[in-house]
GROMACS .gro file of C-alpha atoms in nm:
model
  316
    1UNK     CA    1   0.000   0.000   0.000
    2UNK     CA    2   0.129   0.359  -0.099
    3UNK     CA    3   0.251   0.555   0.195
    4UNK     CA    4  -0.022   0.823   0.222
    5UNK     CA    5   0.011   1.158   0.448
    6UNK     CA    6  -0.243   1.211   0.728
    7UNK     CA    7  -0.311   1.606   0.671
    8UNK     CA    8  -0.490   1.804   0.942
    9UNK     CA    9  -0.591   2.169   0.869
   10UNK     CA   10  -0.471   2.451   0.918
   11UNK     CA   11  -0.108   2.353   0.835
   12UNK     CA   12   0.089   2.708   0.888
   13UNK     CA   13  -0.133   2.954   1.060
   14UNK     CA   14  -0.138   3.284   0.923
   15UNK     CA   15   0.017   3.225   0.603
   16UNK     CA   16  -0.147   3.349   0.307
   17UNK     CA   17  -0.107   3.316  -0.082
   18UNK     CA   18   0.118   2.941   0.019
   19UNK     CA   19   0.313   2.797  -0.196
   20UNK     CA   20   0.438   2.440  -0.164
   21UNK     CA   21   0.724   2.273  -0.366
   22UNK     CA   22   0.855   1.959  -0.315
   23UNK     CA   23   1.180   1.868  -0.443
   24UNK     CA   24   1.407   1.578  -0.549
   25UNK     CA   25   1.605   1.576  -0.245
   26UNK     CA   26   1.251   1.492  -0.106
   27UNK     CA   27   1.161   1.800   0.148
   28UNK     CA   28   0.850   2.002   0.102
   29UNK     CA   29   0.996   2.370   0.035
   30UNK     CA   30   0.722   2.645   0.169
   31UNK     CA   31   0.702   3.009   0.100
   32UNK     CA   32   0.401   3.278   0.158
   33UNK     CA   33   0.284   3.582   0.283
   34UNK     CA   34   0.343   3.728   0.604
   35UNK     CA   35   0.089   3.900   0.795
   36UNK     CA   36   0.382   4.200   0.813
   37UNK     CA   37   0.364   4.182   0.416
   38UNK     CA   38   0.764   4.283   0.489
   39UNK     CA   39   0.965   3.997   0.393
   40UNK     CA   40   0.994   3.659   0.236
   41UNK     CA   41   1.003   3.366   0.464
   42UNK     CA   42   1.148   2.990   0.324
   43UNK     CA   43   1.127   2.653   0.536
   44UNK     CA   44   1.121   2.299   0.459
   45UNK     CA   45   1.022   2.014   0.606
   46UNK     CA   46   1.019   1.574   0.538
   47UNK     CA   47   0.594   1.616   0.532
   48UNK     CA   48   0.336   1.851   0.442
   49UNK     CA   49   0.238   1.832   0.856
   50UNK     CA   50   0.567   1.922   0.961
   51UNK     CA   51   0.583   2.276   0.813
   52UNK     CA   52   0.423   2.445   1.066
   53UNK     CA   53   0.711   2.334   1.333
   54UNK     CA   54   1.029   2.360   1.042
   55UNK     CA   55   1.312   2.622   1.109
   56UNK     CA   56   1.194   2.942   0.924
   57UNK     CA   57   1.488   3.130   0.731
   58UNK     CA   58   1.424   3.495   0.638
   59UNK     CA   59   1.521   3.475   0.242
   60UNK     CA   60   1.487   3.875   0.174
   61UNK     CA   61   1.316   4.172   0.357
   62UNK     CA   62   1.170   4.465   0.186
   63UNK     CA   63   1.336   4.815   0.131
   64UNK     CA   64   1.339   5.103   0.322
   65UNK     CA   65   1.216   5.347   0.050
   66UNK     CA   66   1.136   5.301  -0.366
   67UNK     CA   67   1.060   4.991  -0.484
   68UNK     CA   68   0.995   4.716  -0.272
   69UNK     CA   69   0.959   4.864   0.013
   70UNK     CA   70   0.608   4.792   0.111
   71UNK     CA   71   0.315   4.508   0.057
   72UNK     CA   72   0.563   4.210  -0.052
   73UNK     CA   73   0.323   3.952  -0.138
   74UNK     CA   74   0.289   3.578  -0.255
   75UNK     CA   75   0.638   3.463  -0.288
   76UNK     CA   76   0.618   3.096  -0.499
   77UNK     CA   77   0.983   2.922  -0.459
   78UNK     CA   78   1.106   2.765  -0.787
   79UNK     CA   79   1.372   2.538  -0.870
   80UNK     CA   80   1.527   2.590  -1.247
   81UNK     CA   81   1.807   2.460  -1.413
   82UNK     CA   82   2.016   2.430  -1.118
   83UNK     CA   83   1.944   2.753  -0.884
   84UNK     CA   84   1.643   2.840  -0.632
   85UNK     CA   85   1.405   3.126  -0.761
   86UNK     CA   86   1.172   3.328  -0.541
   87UNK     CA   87   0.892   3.540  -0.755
   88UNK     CA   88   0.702   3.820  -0.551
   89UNK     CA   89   0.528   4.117  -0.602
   90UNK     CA   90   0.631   4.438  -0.394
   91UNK     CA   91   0.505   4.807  -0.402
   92UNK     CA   92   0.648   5.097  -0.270
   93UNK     CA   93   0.552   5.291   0.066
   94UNK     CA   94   0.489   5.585  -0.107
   95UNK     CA   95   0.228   5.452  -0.297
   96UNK     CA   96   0.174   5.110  -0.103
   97UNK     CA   97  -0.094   4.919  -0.416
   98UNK     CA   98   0.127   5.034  -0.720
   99UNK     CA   99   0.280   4.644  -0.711
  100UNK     CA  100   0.549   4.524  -0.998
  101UNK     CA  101   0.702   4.183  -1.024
  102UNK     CA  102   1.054   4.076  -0.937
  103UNK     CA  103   1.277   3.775  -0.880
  104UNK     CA  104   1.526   3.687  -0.687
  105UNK     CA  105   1.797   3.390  -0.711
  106UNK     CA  106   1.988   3.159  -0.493
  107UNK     CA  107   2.289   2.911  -0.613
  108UNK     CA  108   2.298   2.719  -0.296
  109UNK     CA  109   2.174   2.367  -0.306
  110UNK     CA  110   1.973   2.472  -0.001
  111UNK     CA  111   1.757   2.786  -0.034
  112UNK     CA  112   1.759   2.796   0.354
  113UNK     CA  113   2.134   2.838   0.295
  114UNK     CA  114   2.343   3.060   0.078
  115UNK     CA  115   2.284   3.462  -0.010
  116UNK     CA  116   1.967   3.571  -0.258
  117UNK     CA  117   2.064   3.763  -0.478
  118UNK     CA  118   1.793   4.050  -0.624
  119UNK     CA  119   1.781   4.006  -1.059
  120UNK     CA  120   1.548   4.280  -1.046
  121UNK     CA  121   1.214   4.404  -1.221
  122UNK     CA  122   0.979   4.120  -1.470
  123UNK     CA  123   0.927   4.349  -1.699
  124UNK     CA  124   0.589   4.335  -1.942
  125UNK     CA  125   0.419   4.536  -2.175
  126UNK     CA  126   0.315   4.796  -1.934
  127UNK     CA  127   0.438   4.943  -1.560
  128UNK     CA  128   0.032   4.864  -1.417
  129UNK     CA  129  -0.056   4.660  -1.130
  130UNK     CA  130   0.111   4.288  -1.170
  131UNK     CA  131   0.156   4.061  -0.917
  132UNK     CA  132   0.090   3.665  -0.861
  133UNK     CA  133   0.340   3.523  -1.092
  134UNK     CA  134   0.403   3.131  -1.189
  135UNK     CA  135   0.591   2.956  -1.434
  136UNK     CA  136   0.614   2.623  -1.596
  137UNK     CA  137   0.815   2.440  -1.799
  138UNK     CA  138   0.673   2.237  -2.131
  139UNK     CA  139   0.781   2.086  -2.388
  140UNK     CA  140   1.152   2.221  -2.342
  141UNK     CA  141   1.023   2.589  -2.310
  142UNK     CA  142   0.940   2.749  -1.981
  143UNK     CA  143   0.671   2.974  -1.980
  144UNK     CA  144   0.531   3.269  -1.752
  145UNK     CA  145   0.214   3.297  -1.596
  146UNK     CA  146   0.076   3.641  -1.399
  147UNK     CA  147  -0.166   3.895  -1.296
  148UNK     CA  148  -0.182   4.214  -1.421
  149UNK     CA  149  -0.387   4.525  -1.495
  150UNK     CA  150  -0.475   4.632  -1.867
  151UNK     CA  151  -0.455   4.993  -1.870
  152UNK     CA  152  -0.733   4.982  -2.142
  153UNK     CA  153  -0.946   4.691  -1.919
  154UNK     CA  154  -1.175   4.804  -1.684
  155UNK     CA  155  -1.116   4.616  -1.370
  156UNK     CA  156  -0.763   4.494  -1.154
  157UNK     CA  157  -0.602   4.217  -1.312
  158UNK     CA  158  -0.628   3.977  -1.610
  159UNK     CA  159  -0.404   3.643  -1.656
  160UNK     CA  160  -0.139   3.620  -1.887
  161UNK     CA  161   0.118   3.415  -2.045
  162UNK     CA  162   0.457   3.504  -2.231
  163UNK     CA  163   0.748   3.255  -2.291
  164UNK     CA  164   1.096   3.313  -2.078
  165UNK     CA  165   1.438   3.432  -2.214
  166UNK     CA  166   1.549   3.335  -1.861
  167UNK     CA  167   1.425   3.295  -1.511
  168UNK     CA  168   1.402   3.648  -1.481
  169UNK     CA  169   1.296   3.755  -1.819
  170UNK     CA  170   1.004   3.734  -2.026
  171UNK     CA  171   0.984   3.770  -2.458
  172UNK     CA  172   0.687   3.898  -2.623
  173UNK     CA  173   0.432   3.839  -2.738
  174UNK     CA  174   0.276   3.843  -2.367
  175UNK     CA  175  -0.087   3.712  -2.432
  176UNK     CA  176  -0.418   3.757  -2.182
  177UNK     CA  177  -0.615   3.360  -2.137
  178UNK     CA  178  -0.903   3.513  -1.901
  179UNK     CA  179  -0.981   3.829  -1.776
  180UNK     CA  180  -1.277   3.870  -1.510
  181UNK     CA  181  -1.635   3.784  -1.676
  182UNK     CA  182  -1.844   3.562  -1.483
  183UNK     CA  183  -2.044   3.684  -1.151
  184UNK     CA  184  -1.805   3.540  -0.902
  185UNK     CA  185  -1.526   3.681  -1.065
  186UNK     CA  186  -1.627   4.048  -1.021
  187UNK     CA  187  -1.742   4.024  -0.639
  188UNK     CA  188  -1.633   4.390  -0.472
  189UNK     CA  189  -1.317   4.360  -0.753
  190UNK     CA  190  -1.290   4.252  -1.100
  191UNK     CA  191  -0.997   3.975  -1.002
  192UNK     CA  192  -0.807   3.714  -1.159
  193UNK     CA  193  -0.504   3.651  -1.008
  194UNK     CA  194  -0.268   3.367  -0.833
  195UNK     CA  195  -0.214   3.117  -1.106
  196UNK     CA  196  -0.097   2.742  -1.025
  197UNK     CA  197   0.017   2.531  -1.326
  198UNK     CA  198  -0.067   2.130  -1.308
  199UNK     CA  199  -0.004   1.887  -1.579
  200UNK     CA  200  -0.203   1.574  -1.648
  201UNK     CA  201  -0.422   1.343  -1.841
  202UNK     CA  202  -0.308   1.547  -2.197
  203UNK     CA  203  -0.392   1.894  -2.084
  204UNK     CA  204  -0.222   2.157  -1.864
  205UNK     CA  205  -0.458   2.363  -1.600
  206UNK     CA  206  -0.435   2.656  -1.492
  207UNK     CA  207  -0.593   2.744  -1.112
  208UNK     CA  208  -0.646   3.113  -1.062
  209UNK     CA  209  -0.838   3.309  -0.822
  210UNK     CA  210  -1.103   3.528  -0.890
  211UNK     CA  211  -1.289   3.817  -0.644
  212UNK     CA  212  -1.220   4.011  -0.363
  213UNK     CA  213  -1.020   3.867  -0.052
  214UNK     CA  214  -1.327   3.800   0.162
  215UNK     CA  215  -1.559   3.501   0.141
  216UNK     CA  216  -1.626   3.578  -0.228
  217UNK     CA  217  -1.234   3.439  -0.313
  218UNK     CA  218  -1.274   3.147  -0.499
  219UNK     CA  219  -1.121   2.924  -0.735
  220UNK     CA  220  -1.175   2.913  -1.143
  221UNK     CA  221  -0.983   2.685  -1.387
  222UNK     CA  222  -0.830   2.719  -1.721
  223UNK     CA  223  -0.759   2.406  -1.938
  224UNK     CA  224  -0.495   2.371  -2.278
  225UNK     CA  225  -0.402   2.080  -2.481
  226UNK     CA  226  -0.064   1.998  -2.419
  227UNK     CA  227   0.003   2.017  -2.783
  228UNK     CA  228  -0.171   2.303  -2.830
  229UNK     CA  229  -0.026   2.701  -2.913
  230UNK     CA  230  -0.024   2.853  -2.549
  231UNK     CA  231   0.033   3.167  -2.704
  232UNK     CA  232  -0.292   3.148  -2.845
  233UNK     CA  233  -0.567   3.263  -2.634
  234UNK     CA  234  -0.814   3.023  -2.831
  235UNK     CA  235  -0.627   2.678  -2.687
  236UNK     CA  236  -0.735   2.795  -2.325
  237UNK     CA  237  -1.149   2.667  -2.229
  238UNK     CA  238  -1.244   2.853  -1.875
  239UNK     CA  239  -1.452   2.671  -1.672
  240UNK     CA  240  -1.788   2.829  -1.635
  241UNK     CA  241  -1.789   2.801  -1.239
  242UNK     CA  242  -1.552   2.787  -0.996
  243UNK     CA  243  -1.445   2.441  -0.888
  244UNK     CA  244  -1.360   2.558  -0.547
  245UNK     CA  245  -1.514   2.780  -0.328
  246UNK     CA  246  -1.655   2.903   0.041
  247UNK     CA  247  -1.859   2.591   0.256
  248UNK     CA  248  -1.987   2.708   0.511
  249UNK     CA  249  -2.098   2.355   0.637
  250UNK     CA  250  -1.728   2.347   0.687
  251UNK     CA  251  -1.663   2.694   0.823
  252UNK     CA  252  -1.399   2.771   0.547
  253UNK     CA  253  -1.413   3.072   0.394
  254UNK     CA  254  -1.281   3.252   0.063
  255UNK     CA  255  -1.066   2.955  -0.016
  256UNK     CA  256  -0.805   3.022  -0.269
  257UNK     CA  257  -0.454   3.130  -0.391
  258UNK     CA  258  -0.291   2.793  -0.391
  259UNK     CA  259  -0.031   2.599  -0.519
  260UNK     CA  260  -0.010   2.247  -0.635
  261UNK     CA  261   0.215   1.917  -0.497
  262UNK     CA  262   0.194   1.551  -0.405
  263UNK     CA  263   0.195   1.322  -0.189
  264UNK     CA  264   0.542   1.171  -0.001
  265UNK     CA  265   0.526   0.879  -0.236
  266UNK     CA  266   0.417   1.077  -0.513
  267UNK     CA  267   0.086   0.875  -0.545
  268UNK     CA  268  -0.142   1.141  -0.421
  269UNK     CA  269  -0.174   1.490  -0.598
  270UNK     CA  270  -0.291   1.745  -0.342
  271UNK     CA  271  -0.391   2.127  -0.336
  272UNK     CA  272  -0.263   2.367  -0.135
  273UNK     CA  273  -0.443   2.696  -0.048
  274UNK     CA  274  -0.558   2.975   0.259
  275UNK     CA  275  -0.892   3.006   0.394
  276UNK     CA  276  -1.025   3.196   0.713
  277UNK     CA  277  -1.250   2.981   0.935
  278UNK     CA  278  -1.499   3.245   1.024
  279UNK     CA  279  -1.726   3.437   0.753
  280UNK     CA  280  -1.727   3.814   0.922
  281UNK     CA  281  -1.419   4.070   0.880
  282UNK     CA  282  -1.376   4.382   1.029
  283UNK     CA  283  -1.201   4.663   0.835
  284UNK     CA  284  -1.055   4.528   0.502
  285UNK     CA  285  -0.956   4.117   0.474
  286UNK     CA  286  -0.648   4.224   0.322
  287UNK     CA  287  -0.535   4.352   0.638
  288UNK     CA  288  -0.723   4.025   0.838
  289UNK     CA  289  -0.417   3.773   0.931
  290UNK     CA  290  -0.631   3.504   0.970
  291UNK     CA  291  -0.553   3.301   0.665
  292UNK     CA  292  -0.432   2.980   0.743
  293UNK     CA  293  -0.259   2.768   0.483
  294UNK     CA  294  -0.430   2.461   0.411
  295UNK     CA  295  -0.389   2.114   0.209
  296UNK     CA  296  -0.584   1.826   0.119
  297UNK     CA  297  -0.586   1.548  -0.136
  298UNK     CA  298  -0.761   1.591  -0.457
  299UNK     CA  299  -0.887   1.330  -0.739
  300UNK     CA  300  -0.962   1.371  -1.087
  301UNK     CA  301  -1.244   1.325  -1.304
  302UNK     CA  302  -1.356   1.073  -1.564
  303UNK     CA  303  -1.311   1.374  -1.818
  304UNK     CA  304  -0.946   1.420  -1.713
  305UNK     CA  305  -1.046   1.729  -1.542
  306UNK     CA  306  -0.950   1.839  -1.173
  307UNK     CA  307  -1.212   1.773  -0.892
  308UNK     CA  308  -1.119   1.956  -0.577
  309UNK     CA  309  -1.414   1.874  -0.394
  310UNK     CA  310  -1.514   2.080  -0.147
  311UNK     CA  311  -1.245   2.272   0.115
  312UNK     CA  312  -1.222   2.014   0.425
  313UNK     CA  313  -1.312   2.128   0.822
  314UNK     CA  314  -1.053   2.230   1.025
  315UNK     CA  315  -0.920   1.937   1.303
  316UNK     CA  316  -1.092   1.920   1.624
   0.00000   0.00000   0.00000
């Protein structure tokens, strides 16, 4: 019988945006937002359970003044050809929402180890609101996934995909595969943001967020042929729904933002995200610290297709 992970929720307490990578030296690498929103955090740990207990290295902290020096949010750790990558979005405290994209790089062989080193600015086709970045490799090309606001778009932030000169780097054409449509993706904000790239059955799919921050956040899903143009906005179907969203039979709320890994043995995939356990927020959620990152296993359909279920109750 595979070896299979007993997960209990919450699994890091106030850690928002999480992002979960586990890698062939077989620890589970975890970045995400601090409450602070003032630095970028790394730990590891053997299981999923144990990151809440793991040693907790501070990777970077924000500026003092210009950019990056305020609202440093959802760092994703990556692993690419050989060096550690951290992708963030930071603003500056003079003008604390007016977020850009950057990267910084580690050559250690352990990211808790070693200096990160800043390679600056991801620079698209416009200096607007961008945040939430991904990438992916396929087919021998590694692509680019983010947020970002359309100065001609009414609304905060469409998805979009370019290919990569480098891990810093992006080459045009940069193309948009959803922009906020549906009801549930223009609760209080017109949101798509925090893209997670799976692989499987044929297709790659594409998680994203949608909504404001509150118990509206909820989960949509993009789907491609893997032998399809991903440059081409017409190879990406959006789901019509979202396939993951607030249960309140469960008390988890605004589920979202979340990152995909597997099981120790590698038999199990399973989705990692935040939620709050309580519906009501006073003042703005974005300031709330209250969400707790989260995992759970996750099956997948007769279609091929993702099926998330429903988020699970917290442990007693």
């Amino acid at each position: 019988m595979p070896k299979i992970e007993t997960l209990n929720n919450p699994i890091v307490e106030q850690r928002a945006d999480p992002w979960v990578y586990k890698h062939t030296d077989g620890y589970y690498y975890f970045t995400a937002s601090v409450p602070e929103y003032d630095r970028i955090e790394v730990r590891r740990a053997a299981i999923i359970q144990g990151l809440a207990e793991a040693e907790t290295v501070v990777a970077w902290r924000k500026h003092e003044e210009g950019p990056m020096s305020a609202n440093i949010w959802a760092p994703e750790i990556h692993y690419i050809d050989g060096k550690w990558y951290i992708y963030y979005a930071a603003a500056r405290a003079d003008e604390i929402f007016a977020h850009r994209m950057y990267v910084i790089e580690n050559d250690s062989q352990n990211p808790l180890e070693g200096t990160w080193v800043e390679k600056g600015q991801v620079k698209t086709d416009w200096e607007s609101f961008s945040l939430d970045a991904t990438t992916f490799e396929h087919k021998g090309k590694r692509y680019y996934v983010w947020a970002q606001r359309d100065p001609e778009i009414i609304g905060n932030s469409n998805l979009y995909i370019a290919k990569m000169v480098n891990p810093w780097t992006i080459e045009g054409p940069q193309v948009m595969i959803t922009r906020p449509e549906y009801e549930w993706e223009t609760i209080g904000f017109l949101v798509n943001e925090g893209a997670a790239v799976v692989k499987r059955n044929g297709k790659i799919f594409i998680s994203y967020s949608a909504s404001a921050t509150d118990y509206n956040y909820c989960m949509g899903l993009l789907s491609a042929d893997e032998n399809s143009d991903l440059l081409d906005p017409a190879s990406w179907e959006k789901s019509e729904a979202p396939v993951f969203q607030t249960n309140e039979e469960n008390s988890q709320y605004g589920p979202g933002h979340n990152s995909f890994t597997v099981s120790e043995d590698g038999s199990q995939d399973i989705l990692i995200y935040h939620a709050r356990n309580y519906r009501d927020i006073e003042g703005d959620p974005l300031w709330d610290p209250n969400r707790h990152t989260r995992a759970q296993v996750f099956t997948w359909n007769e279609d091929g297709t993702p099926n998330f279920g429903v988020p699970v109750a917290d442990a007693k």
